[in-house]
Amino acid sequence: MSWRRCVFRCESKSTLFALPKDDTTRNKWLKFIYNTIPLQYNPNILVCAAHFTDDCFLNLGEYKAGCAQRLFLKSKPVLTIPTLHGQSGTSDPKSQGYRLEQLFTSSRSHDVGSQTDSIETLPAASPKTRSIGTQLSWGTVMERHVRSKGISHVVMFMFMNSTINALLRCNRISSSPIKGASFTPRKRACLELDEEEEETVYDNSMNNPNESVVTEESDLCFRQQTAYNASKYIVFESCLRELFDTCPICKTKCHVHFRRMGTYVSYSQLCPKCSYNRKWQSQPVIGSTPVGNLLVSAAICFSGASYFKFKKICNSMQLRIIHYDSFRRHTRNYLEPAIIHKWNVDQNNLFRKLQEVRKVAVAGEMRAVSAGDIAKFGSYTLMHLDSNTILDMQLVHCNEVDGSYHMEKEGLKRCLDHLDSNGLAVEYIITGRHPKTQKFLRECNIVQFYDVWHFKKGLSKKLDKLSQKKGCEILKKWVPSIKNHIYWSVISSSSGPEKVAKYTSILNHIQNVHSHVNPVFPKCLHADKVTIDPRKWFQSGSMPLYKVEKIMNNKRVLKDVEKLSHHSQTSSLETFHSVILRFAPKNVVFPFIGMLCRLYLAAMHYNENGDREQAVTTSGQAMYKIVFPKSNKGEATAKPQKTAPSYDYETELMKLVFEEVFADPAPFVEKVKQIPIPATLSSQFERPLKEEVVRPPLSRFSRGAVRSQKTVHPNA
């Protein structure tokens, strides 16, 4: 492959660069090479790194240190180092390659993921070797070809044989692992094990002569990937030991030293006969932290999973993972600061968009978070109704207020203050019928509407309780009809008096009274009477009807009907609360910051997937699934089936952790420390001594107590 050389015939073996895609930059390169812009030229010509200045490279320092396998150019680089090509057609190696001689004099370190030894610079007389990271020559890599399943084994054997012979001739075998490298190991050759994994690549370069075969941007074989999003595999320990039991040179049994830390494992091999030695690591190490250990913690935290459940799964298959202390340390130092930072950035972007509108319509509701009978946390959520996104969430600890009854008002107050500090005003808000919430919003002059579902739920409980009493069994069949009429009467009405009029007409409906004096109801909403059985209708003046009228015509109930919302409802908030259960189950106790971060993760997931479209079949038909909601008491309902959710927020969090937070966690941790953490529930009690608590209490059934109560016979 002699044609795989620089166009100036430089003898220094450096990184080769193809012509750039940008027309302006490519013309500058051609003018530098040919002293003019030719009409016809070979689009596959290459230029080595000797013809660029140091400021043209992005990773010159890493390349000199041996952490990078090839150099990368900045955008629109310009050839600057002069050559003798235009004068004599040849280049002087001393004048052309003087910059790259320094790059290859130092030994290259062993790549952590390639499972090979470091190879120092070989003499000029040594045979040409190929990188074990690719197991292919430059010419083979540059050619577009169809890979065969049997080639990679032969190439690996031929390469290792030639490399070992070269090393033996040089008598210079050394090995040293990378310390603190943040670069991904070289890509290994694919061992085709399955038929469906076979890949075919076609050569399209002849159709477009202006497009080079390999460019800096499209060089897939040498593209550097970040360590956190590279592919990982499960490897058995027995298979790893087979690689290090015998010496690859003299086949003698070697001394192997094994070391493990969580998911990280390293092997040190030493041959007692030929002194061959090498070190191997299963994953990159950044500083003193293996990347895989941090990845496990990040995957558990960002997906909302439980460490202990994941550990149980791994223990079942004898898969080694990190300890809980390491997981908590990663979460506290890197993961939680990243979650809070991303939530603040996303929330500020959303506020910036809504500041053009100034006034927003929101829905608010509190969710009690308790692991027992007492609510420990209360999370209040504000949702923007027009965009169906979570605007703000406030977590309230029970120690911050007089009791759990006051959590909802405090959470709502904090949310409204946060909106006000960002220049947003509330046009109206849809909430439940909490008395303290009503009073607070009335004092703040904020228009409040009530959610129909909460109203129906409260009224249905009273009617269900009444239907269980003796003589009121007829009400059981009418409760579902009453709930449906309440909903549709509110949805079809826009004013308060009209809502009350339609609501009170429900009593006429259950009496089968066809009185249409009110012009709002020119006819009945129900179907024609299909039976004249009086036992299925409420009789005028009966006790069941009197009790139903007393519940439905209550003064407070009629006042709330006027304020029922006909715009939107809080059903989306109920859906969001079901999403929270996936990230923060109520039967699991979390610390304050941990609970706050899991709420933020649930909000990120909902904001990304809240408006998913309905799934369709291949023929374009909408897909549904049949469900049996608990509220319908056995009645089936067709629920639209949505498309699969996306998890882009997890990818963004991973990138934030490994590229920003892990490099300098101090500013991110400082923001977390600014969050006020309330005192725990046990802080208000005096902590007793452990010995006093552990000491078993006395019992009258104990052995000593029985002896003391025995009656002793005088003659004994």
XYZ file of C-alpha atoms in Angstrom:
716
model
C 0.000 0.000 0.000
C 2.625 2.511 -1.032
C -0.020 4.936 -2.231
C -1.111 5.538 1.356
C 1.377 8.362 1.720
C 1.389 12.125 1.823
C 1.056 13.870 -1.530
C 4.441 15.521 -0.850
C 6.101 12.080 -0.426
C 6.978 12.742 3.205
C 8.617 9.791 4.926
C 7.408 10.646 8.426
C 4.593 8.362 9.555
C 2.047 10.868 10.848
C -1.688 11.354 10.640
C -2.980 11.761 7.092
C -5.770 14.186 6.237
C -8.026 14.090 3.181
C -9.190 17.137 1.302
C -11.806 19.133 3.233
C -15.416 19.242 2.118
C -15.627 23.017 2.255
C -15.039 24.396 -1.269
C -13.127 27.482 -0.141
C -10.776 25.562 2.143
C -10.304 22.775 -0.424
C -9.304 25.307 -3.088
C -6.713 26.791 -0.720
C -5.276 23.317 -0.146
C -5.129 22.599 -3.877
C -3.468 25.927 -4.583
C -0.879 25.190 -1.885
C -0.206 21.709 -3.283
C -0.200 22.452 -7.038
C 0.572 26.212 -6.937
C -2.746 26.584 -8.769
C -6.268 25.180 -8.699
C -6.292 22.311 -11.229
C -9.350 21.432 -13.228
C -8.775 17.718 -12.669
C -7.122 16.148 -9.660
C -7.171 12.969 -7.617
C -9.862 13.424 -4.949
C -8.149 10.815 -2.721
C -4.906 12.703 -2.153
C -3.728 12.968 1.447
C -1.647 15.498 3.353
C 0.290 14.578 6.478
C 0.394 16.544 9.712
C 3.885 17.903 8.970
C 2.379 20.658 6.811
C 0.336 22.285 9.588
C 1.293 24.485 12.491
C 0.615 23.435 16.067
C -2.372 25.747 16.423
C -4.205 23.885 13.632
C -4.734 20.776 15.811
C -7.396 20.200 18.425
C -5.624 17.476 20.418
C -1.897 17.979 19.953
C -1.195 17.683 23.700
C -3.111 14.414 24.032
C -1.413 13.068 20.912
C 2.058 13.806 22.257
C 1.147 12.195 25.584
C 0.018 9.010 23.828
C -3.640 9.396 24.825
C -4.855 9.927 21.245
C -4.223 7.709 18.227
C -4.461 10.418 15.570
C -4.544 14.173 15.288
C -7.709 16.157 14.586
C -7.801 19.446 12.721
C -9.790 22.498 13.655
C -12.500 23.811 11.344
C -11.189 25.209 8.039
C -7.449 24.568 8.598
C -4.915 26.061 6.211
C -1.703 24.447 4.963
C 1.164 26.626 6.184
C 4.436 24.623 6.272
C 6.292 25.148 2.930
C 7.591 22.195 0.868
C 9.909 21.548 -2.043
C 7.219 19.824 -4.067
C 6.637 22.707 -6.416
C 10.328 22.944 -7.282
C 11.657 19.440 -7.543
C 8.690 17.196 -7.048
C 10.219 15.647 -3.938
C 10.384 16.715 -0.357
C 13.324 16.654 2.008
C 12.540 14.422 4.954
C 14.669 16.527 7.269
C 12.865 19.745 6.348
C 9.422 18.246 6.011
C 9.262 15.877 8.957
C 11.138 17.792 11.635
C 7.907 18.616 13.506
C 6.698 15.051 13.677
C 9.995 13.534 14.811
C 9.343 14.893 18.278
C 5.888 13.333 18.318
C 7.205 9.811 17.787
C 10.356 9.816 19.910
C 8.504 9.173 23.192
C 6.975 5.772 23.844
C 3.250 5.362 23.421
C 1.294 4.176 26.418
C -0.848 1.085 26.359
C -4.520 1.691 25.585
C -6.755 0.708 28.477
C -9.441 -0.936 26.428
C -7.365 -2.596 23.705
C -5.926 -5.334 25.983
C -2.476 -4.841 24.461
C 0.939 -3.693 25.571
C 2.445 -0.313 24.928
C 4.841 -0.299 21.982
C 7.687 2.141 21.884
C 9.021 3.578 18.646
C 10.693 0.915 16.550
C 13.858 1.504 14.477
C 13.551 2.354 10.837
C 14.720 -1.119 9.882
C 11.902 -2.788 11.748
C 9.119 -4.249 9.664
C 5.899 -2.282 9.309
C 3.327 -3.175 11.927
C -0.347 -2.414 12.190
C -2.216 -1.049 15.207
C -3.774 -3.756 17.346
C -6.587 -1.338 18.029
C -7.899 -1.861 14.482
C -6.083 -5.050 13.389
C -6.135 -3.620 9.856
C -3.645 -1.753 7.724
C -4.193 1.816 6.627
C -4.993 0.694 3.120
C -7.510 -1.857 4.273
C -9.200 0.708 6.500
C -9.381 3.322 3.760
C -10.893 0.921 1.224
C -14.637 0.398 1.212
C -15.163 -3.315 1.360
C -17.440 -6.125 2.440
C -16.303 -7.694 5.687
C -16.070 -11.437 5.893
C -16.665 -13.542 8.968
C -13.390 -15.418 8.635
C -10.993 -12.539 8.051
C -10.698 -11.018 11.514
C -9.264 -14.198 13.101
C -6.548 -14.482 10.455
C -5.691 -10.790 10.605
C -5.390 -10.907 14.384
C -3.059 -13.893 14.291
C -0.885 -12.444 11.497
C -0.629 -9.099 13.229
C 0.255 -10.519 16.617
C 2.874 -12.749 15.049
C 4.535 -9.851 13.191
C 4.331 -7.571 16.203
C 5.876 -10.122 18.543
C 8.732 -10.773 16.118
C 9.387 -7.044 15.814
C 9.412 -6.632 19.562
C 11.772 -9.538 20.031
C 14.171 -8.070 17.493
C 14.054 -4.717 19.251
C 14.241 -6.389 22.676
C 12.152 -3.516 24.014
C 8.898 -4.701 25.541
C 7.218 -2.381 28.023
C 3.740 -1.762 29.343
C 2.105 1.020 31.341
C -1.593 1.749 31.852
C -3.169 5.082 31.135
C -3.709 7.245 34.202
C -6.596 9.631 34.131
C -7.289 9.190 30.428
C -10.650 10.497 29.291
C -10.418 9.108 25.789
C -12.077 5.996 24.458
C -9.881 3.039 23.502
C -9.269 2.251 19.896
C -11.968 0.388 18.048
C -11.317 -3.346 17.838
C -12.042 -5.457 14.803
C -15.516 -6.983 14.778
C -15.672 -10.745 15.317
C -18.733 -11.731 13.344
C -20.542 -14.350 15.443
C -24.076 -14.037 14.094
C -25.277 -13.955 10.536
C -27.480 -10.889 11.081
C -24.517 -8.849 12.343
C -22.751 -9.019 8.999
C -22.436 -5.543 7.485
C -22.061 -4.552 3.856
C -20.543 -1.208 2.841
C -20.680 -0.082 -0.773
C -18.217 2.241 -2.467
C -19.959 5.367 -3.759
C -16.847 7.479 -4.283
C -16.780 6.903 -8.063
C -20.215 8.511 -8.460
C -19.069 11.770 -6.900
C -15.392 12.536 -7.596
C -15.467 15.622 -5.387
C -16.113 13.536 -2.264
C -13.062 11.846 -0.779
C -13.096 8.297 0.496
C -11.986 9.244 4.019
C -12.298 12.659 5.593
C -11.713 13.923 9.069
C -15.441 14.100 9.755
C -16.404 10.709 8.259
C -13.529 8.541 9.462
C -15.694 6.033 11.328
C -12.873 3.647 12.118
C -10.989 6.237 14.166
C -13.832 8.367 15.480
C -13.308 8.924 19.179
C -16.311 8.091 21.302
C -16.869 9.171 24.860
C -16.472 6.443 27.445
C -19.959 6.745 28.928
C -21.903 6.076 25.711
C -19.703 3.317 24.321
C -21.061 -0.230 24.162
C -20.518 -2.526 27.140
C -20.694 -6.280 27.499
C -20.904 -8.898 30.238
C -17.663 -10.872 30.371
C -17.082 -14.002 32.453
C -14.040 -14.152 34.740
C -13.024 -17.539 33.362
C -12.866 -16.088 29.860
C -10.671 -13.228 31.046
C -8.245 -15.555 32.798
C -7.731 -17.502 29.575
C -6.177 -14.371 28.060
C -3.547 -14.021 30.779
C -2.768 -17.579 31.957
C -0.055 -18.206 29.357
C 2.603 -15.985 27.850
C 1.798 -14.967 24.246
C 5.519 -15.259 23.349
C 6.859 -18.419 24.960
C 3.535 -20.029 26.025
C 4.756 -20.397 29.615
C 2.278 -20.253 32.476
C 2.389 -16.712 33.891
C 1.954 -15.132 37.275
C -1.358 -13.210 37.203
C -2.390 -10.614 39.751
C -6.112 -9.819 39.929
C -7.688 -6.627 41.333
C -11.356 -5.594 41.474
C -13.185 -2.432 42.548
C -16.930 -2.530 41.915
C -17.432 -3.161 38.206
C -13.742 -2.454 37.526
C -11.222 -5.274 37.175
C -7.536 -5.232 36.241
C -4.993 -7.968 35.461
C -1.210 -7.839 35.777
C 0.638 -10.569 33.877
C 4.304 -11.550 34.318
C 6.059 -14.377 32.531
C 8.742 -16.046 34.749
C 10.645 -17.294 31.719
C 10.960 -14.372 29.285
C 9.942 -11.580 31.706
C 7.099 -10.525 29.448
C 4.651 -8.344 31.386
C 1.534 -6.345 30.684
C -1.345 -4.677 32.476
C -4.986 -4.673 31.428
C -8.010 -2.718 32.682
C -11.639 -3.522 31.965
C -12.700 0.125 31.683
C -11.211 3.616 31.492
C -10.247 5.351 34.708
C -10.702 9.105 35.103
C -8.541 10.271 37.961
C -9.116 7.497 40.484
C -12.724 6.718 39.524
C -13.549 3.897 37.093
C -16.042 5.108 34.522
C -18.177 1.974 34.823
C -18.789 2.470 38.536
C -20.030 6.001 37.999
C -22.130 4.831 35.042
C -23.936 2.256 37.185
C -24.798 4.908 39.777
C -25.966 7.331 37.090
C -28.122 4.718 35.347
C -29.830 3.740 38.613
C -30.451 7.333 39.681
C -31.548 8.831 36.333
C -33.938 5.974 35.540
C -35.615 6.278 38.949
C -34.708 2.725 39.911
C -33.818 1.358 43.323
C -30.228 0.460 44.148
C -31.268 -2.442 46.369
C -33.516 -3.995 43.705
C -30.749 -3.651 41.141
C -28.286 -5.200 43.568
C -30.646 -8.137 44.119
C -30.810 -8.742 40.367
C -27.014 -8.617 40.061
C -26.508 -10.907 43.051
C -28.844 -13.455 41.480
C -26.532 -13.775 38.480
C -23.272 -13.189 40.430
C -22.636 -9.924 38.618
C -20.244 -7.668 40.547
C -21.393 -4.094 41.186
C -20.482 -1.200 43.456
C -21.343 -0.939 47.149
C -24.128 1.272 48.471
C -21.636 3.704 50.006
C -20.096 4.288 46.587
C -23.541 4.805 45.086
C -24.438 7.408 47.707
C -21.101 9.170 47.241
C -21.603 9.376 43.470
C -25.173 10.567 43.944
C -24.247 13.233 46.455
C -21.196 14.595 44.616
C -22.165 14.339 40.937
C -25.673 13.077 40.126
C -27.922 15.196 42.341
C -26.059 18.435 41.449
C -26.469 17.572 37.758
C -30.232 16.948 38.131
C -30.819 20.221 39.961
C -28.710 22.165 37.448
C -30.554 20.728 34.447
C -33.968 21.356 36.006
C -33.075 24.980 36.713
C -31.827 25.483 33.148
C -34.940 23.885 31.594
C -37.250 25.840 33.898
C -35.560 29.158 33.102
C -35.886 28.446 29.381
C -39.589 27.729 29.833
C -40.093 30.919 31.872
C -38.297 32.921 29.191
C -40.741 31.684 26.541
C -43.797 32.426 28.679
C -42.638 35.931 29.600
C -43.847 37.108 26.206
C -47.414 36.159 27.205
C -47.107 37.530 30.778
C -50.287 35.832 32.065
C -50.580 32.065 32.232
C -53.405 29.650 32.990
C -52.270 26.973 35.402
C -53.549 23.999 37.359
C -52.251 23.139 40.813
C -52.483 20.176 43.123
C -50.644 18.728 46.095
C -49.432 15.168 46.472
C -48.784 13.799 49.945
C -45.620 11.728 50.216
C -45.719 9.411 53.204
C -44.124 6.099 54.045
C -46.603 5.568 56.906
C -49.671 7.119 58.462
C -48.146 10.615 58.727
C -47.344 12.632 55.612
C -43.636 13.421 55.746
C -43.452 15.431 52.503
C -45.950 17.339 50.431
C -45.111 18.215 46.831
C -47.161 20.931 45.147
C -47.140 21.050 41.345
C -48.105 23.835 38.960
C -48.875 22.826 35.376
C -49.175 25.152 32.392
C -52.480 24.188 30.779
C -51.780 25.446 27.254
C -48.508 23.551 26.791
C -49.204 20.661 29.214
C -45.830 21.115 30.915
C -44.772 21.224 34.554
C -43.963 24.839 35.438
C -42.813 24.486 39.017
C -42.638 22.012 41.886
C -42.185 22.797 45.562
C -41.380 20.198 48.209
C -42.656 20.980 51.701
C -41.500 19.119 54.812
C -44.023 18.597 57.603
C -41.631 20.293 60.066
C -41.804 23.520 58.040
C -45.532 23.990 58.748
C -47.851 23.369 61.694
C -49.038 20.094 60.191
C -49.751 18.184 57.004
C -53.062 20.060 56.701
C -51.137 23.272 55.952
C -48.792 21.770 53.349
C -50.998 22.536 50.350
C -51.274 26.248 51.105
C -47.528 26.574 51.740
C -46.640 24.732 48.516
C -49.030 26.878 46.469
C -47.633 30.051 48.026
C -44.061 29.086 47.122
C -45.031 28.242 43.547
C -46.837 31.548 43.020
C -43.929 33.482 44.541
C -41.540 31.728 42.167
C -43.680 32.638 39.159
C -43.936 36.223 40.333
C -40.165 36.514 40.755
C -39.781 35.447 37.119
C -42.262 38.024 35.797
C -45.253 35.695 35.290
C -48.792 36.445 36.472
C -51.586 33.895 36.892
C -54.673 34.498 34.757
C -56.660 31.785 36.554
C -55.875 28.589 38.417
C -57.732 25.274 38.631
C -57.372 23.485 41.971
C -59.270 21.323 44.421
C -61.732 22.656 47.008
C -59.317 22.969 49.910
C -60.707 25.681 52.272
C -57.317 27.232 53.074
C -56.460 27.329 49.364
C -59.730 29.105 48.590
C -59.108 31.748 51.245
C -55.486 32.315 50.159
C -56.367 32.763 46.472
C -59.273 35.027 47.360
C -56.908 37.271 49.340
C -54.443 37.314 46.413
C -57.220 38.315 43.941
C -56.529 35.284 41.739
C -59.440 33.733 39.821
C -59.961 30.174 40.960
C -61.907 27.324 39.377
C -62.590 23.913 40.821
C -61.801 20.638 39.149
C -64.911 18.655 38.158
C -63.324 15.301 38.967
C -62.573 16.304 42.561
C -66.127 17.654 42.920
C -67.636 14.412 41.584
C -65.374 12.362 43.828
C -66.492 14.159 46.979
C -70.159 14.042 46.033
C -69.962 10.366 45.004
C -68.560 9.361 48.379
C -71.558 10.889 50.122
C -74.036 9.273 47.726
C -72.333 5.863 47.989
C -72.491 6.069 51.756
C -76.194 6.948 51.571
C -76.962 4.087 49.166
C -75.715 1.564 51.730
C -78.365 2.563 54.262
C -81.615 0.680 54.593
C -84.372 1.964 52.323
C -81.978 3.850 49.990
C -80.761 0.893 47.895
C -82.406 2.416 44.807
C -79.654 5.058 44.757
C -76.962 2.504 43.824
C -78.128 2.326 40.206
C -78.363 6.111 39.876
C -74.918 7.143 41.158
C -73.086 6.548 37.798
C -75.786 8.470 35.911
C -75.621 11.374 38.381
C -71.824 11.619 37.977
C -72.042 11.663 34.179
C -74.752 14.343 34.192
C -72.657 16.505 36.516
C -69.689 16.337 34.156
C -71.557 17.069 30.929
C -73.684 19.818 32.458
C -70.524 21.667 33.500
C -68.650 21.121 30.239
C -71.546 22.462 28.148
C -72.017 25.562 30.353
C -69.847 28.661 30.424
C -71.589 30.740 33.137
C -72.182 29.987 36.815
C -76.022 30.296 36.849
C -76.311 28.038 33.828
C -74.183 25.400 35.554
C -76.405 25.520 38.668
C -79.581 25.246 36.550
C -78.341 22.156 34.732
C -77.040 20.677 37.965
C -80.405 21.013 39.779
C -82.194 19.434 36.813
C -80.598 16.123 37.762
C -83.191 15.739 40.551
C -86.004 16.045 38.005
C -84.284 13.410 35.921
C -84.133 10.809 38.685
C -87.826 11.498 39.520
C -88.784 11.076 35.855
C -90.376 14.560 36.012
C -90.714 16.114 32.563
C -91.045 19.759 33.477
C -89.445 22.130 30.948
C -90.377 25.550 32.272
C -86.769 26.652 32.102
C -85.933 27.668 28.473
C -82.396 26.357 28.958
C -83.810 22.807 28.842
C -86.290 22.477 26.007
C -86.164 18.709 26.351
C -84.828 16.001 28.634
C -81.248 14.851 28.449
C -82.121 11.213 29.046
C -83.688 8.746 26.628
C -87.375 8.000 26.508
C -88.755 6.040 29.414
C -88.444 2.347 28.666
C -90.230 1.033 31.767
C -93.090 2.145 33.974
C -91.915 0.164 36.987
C -92.129 2.701 39.862
C -89.538 0.789 41.875
C -86.796 1.955 39.508
C -87.615 5.669 39.938
C -87.511 7.966 42.942
C -90.989 8.756 44.199
C -91.865 12.345 45.026
C -91.874 12.982 48.786
C -90.083 9.722 49.631
C -87.334 9.513 52.246
C -84.540 8.466 49.764
C -85.315 11.425 47.508
C -85.361 13.785 50.480
C -81.904 12.661 51.580
C -80.514 12.919 48.044
C -81.907 16.460 47.705
C -80.357 17.379 51.040
C -76.908 16.298 49.815
C -77.093 17.748 46.310
C -78.822 21.028 47.214
C -76.442 21.836 50.023
C -75.603 25.544 50.148
C -71.861 25.006 49.872
C -72.287 22.441 47.078
C -74.357 24.837 44.957
C -71.806 27.577 45.566
C -69.013 25.290 44.365
C -70.960 24.304 41.239
C -70.791 27.903 40.006
C -66.996 27.794 40.167
C -66.522 24.445 38.442
C -64.079 24.767 35.559
C -65.362 24.413 32.017
C -61.977 25.339 30.467
C -59.637 22.537 31.535
C -59.308 19.989 34.316
C -56.507 18.639 36.473
C -56.584 15.169 34.921
C -53.108 15.768 33.452
C -51.813 16.432 36.950
C -53.231 13.093 38.073
C -51.336 11.473 35.214
C -48.171 13.222 36.331
C -48.667 11.938 39.873
C -48.727 8.403 38.496
C -45.397 9.149 36.789
C -43.948 10.259 40.133
C -44.707 6.807 41.557
C -42.183 5.327 39.133
C -39.419 7.609 40.401
C -40.417 8.063 44.047
C -42.674 5.299 45.422
C -44.541 6.177 48.590
C -43.270 3.133 50.454
C -39.621 4.210 50.087
C -38.083 6.810 52.397
C -35.810 9.351 50.661
C -33.853 12.262 52.149
C -35.021 15.761 51.286
C -32.583 16.394 48.413
C -33.032 12.860 47.108
C -36.808 13.284 47.074
C -36.518 16.661 45.355
C -34.258 15.254 42.632
C -36.591 12.351 41.922
C -39.501 14.777 41.588
C -37.439 16.787 39.111
C -36.681 13.618 37.132
C -40.390 12.814 36.957
C -41.094 16.355 35.738
C -38.397 16.057 33.037
C -39.875 12.757 31.880
C -43.401 14.177 31.748
C -42.394 17.379 29.947
C -40.665 15.290 27.295
C -43.422 12.683 26.837
C -46.597 14.457 27.978
C -47.859 15.153 24.451
C -47.068 11.856 22.763
C -49.198 11.018 19.753
C -51.537 8.069 19.568
C -50.016 4.950 18.086
C -51.383 3.642 14.799
C -51.210 0.297 13.064
C -49.443 -0.333 9.775
C -52.727 0.348 7.993
C -53.090 3.722 9.723
C -55.779 2.700 12.214
C -55.644 4.246 15.713
C -54.700 1.809 18.473
C -56.623 1.393 21.756
C -56.381 -0.876 24.762
C -59.192 -1.951 27.072
C -58.761 -1.042 30.750
C -60.924 -1.439 33.831
C -60.500 1.661 36.023
C -61.209 1.276 39.705
C -63.502 4.294 39.675
C -65.761 2.669 37.056
C -66.264 -0.406 39.274
C -65.823 -3.067 36.611
C -66.936 -1.078 33.577
C -64.512 -1.371 30.648
C -63.039 1.717 29.005
C -61.142 2.118 25.721
C -57.886 3.968 26.366
C -55.833 5.370 23.458
C -52.447 3.687 23.153
C -49.592 6.186 22.843
C -46.289 5.866 21.038
C -43.196 4.678 22.881
C -41.705 7.267 25.276
C -38.304 8.842 24.726
C -35.530 9.349 27.263
C -33.455 12.180 25.833
C -33.238 13.818 29.244
C -31.217 10.833 30.497
C -28.748 11.258 27.634
C -28.390 14.957 28.402
C -27.845 14.213 32.098
C -25.173 11.639 31.278
C -23.380 14.147 29.067
C -23.633 16.807 31.754
C -22.191 14.517 34.438
C -19.227 13.164 32.480
C -18.298 16.305 30.551
C -18.946 19.082 33.069
C -19.874 18.002 36.597
C -17.220 15.308 36.996
C -14.498 17.645 35.711
C -15.325 20.393 38.223
C -18.138 19.511 40.658
C -17.547 22.467 43.005
C -19.889 25.047 41.355
C -22.653 22.467 40.946
C -22.398 21.255 44.529
C -22.431 24.851 45.749
C -25.891 25.365 44.200
C -27.177 22.281 46.016
C -25.883 23.595 49.327
C -27.918 26.784 48.836
C -31.164 24.777 49.058
C -32.507 24.978 52.640
C -32.927 21.495 54.095
C -35.483 21.281 56.943
C -34.771 19.388 60.111
C -35.759 15.748 60.336
C -38.772 14.515 62.287
C -36.602 13.013 65.023
C -34.656 16.232 65.605
C -37.288 17.554 68.002
C -36.861 14.583 70.337
C -33.981 13.849 72.680
C -31.968 10.874 71.500
C -31.683 8.232 74.253
C -28.746 5.952 74.859
C -28.625 2.875 72.682
C -28.151 0.574 75.666
C -31.394 1.789 77.246
C -33.365 1.132 74.076
C -31.846 -2.279 73.427
C -32.333 -3.490 77.043
C -35.229 -6.004 76.996
C -38.265 -5.093 79.112
C -39.218 -7.211 82.111
C -42.155 -9.577 81.795
C -44.260 -11.294 84.407
C -43.819 -14.480 82.398
C -40.056 -14.380 82.704
C -38.270 -17.109 84.599
C -37.232 -14.944 87.523
C -40.720 -13.504 88.027
C -42.272 -16.981 88.134
C -39.813 -18.127 90.794
C -40.507 -15.143 93.016
C -44.250 -15.788 92.919
C -44.020 -19.461 93.896
C -45.481 -20.467 97.248
C -42.922 -22.295 99.380
C -44.311 -25.199 101.515
C -43.337 -24.894 105.183
C -42.256 -28.565 105.382
C -40.098 -28.320 102.330
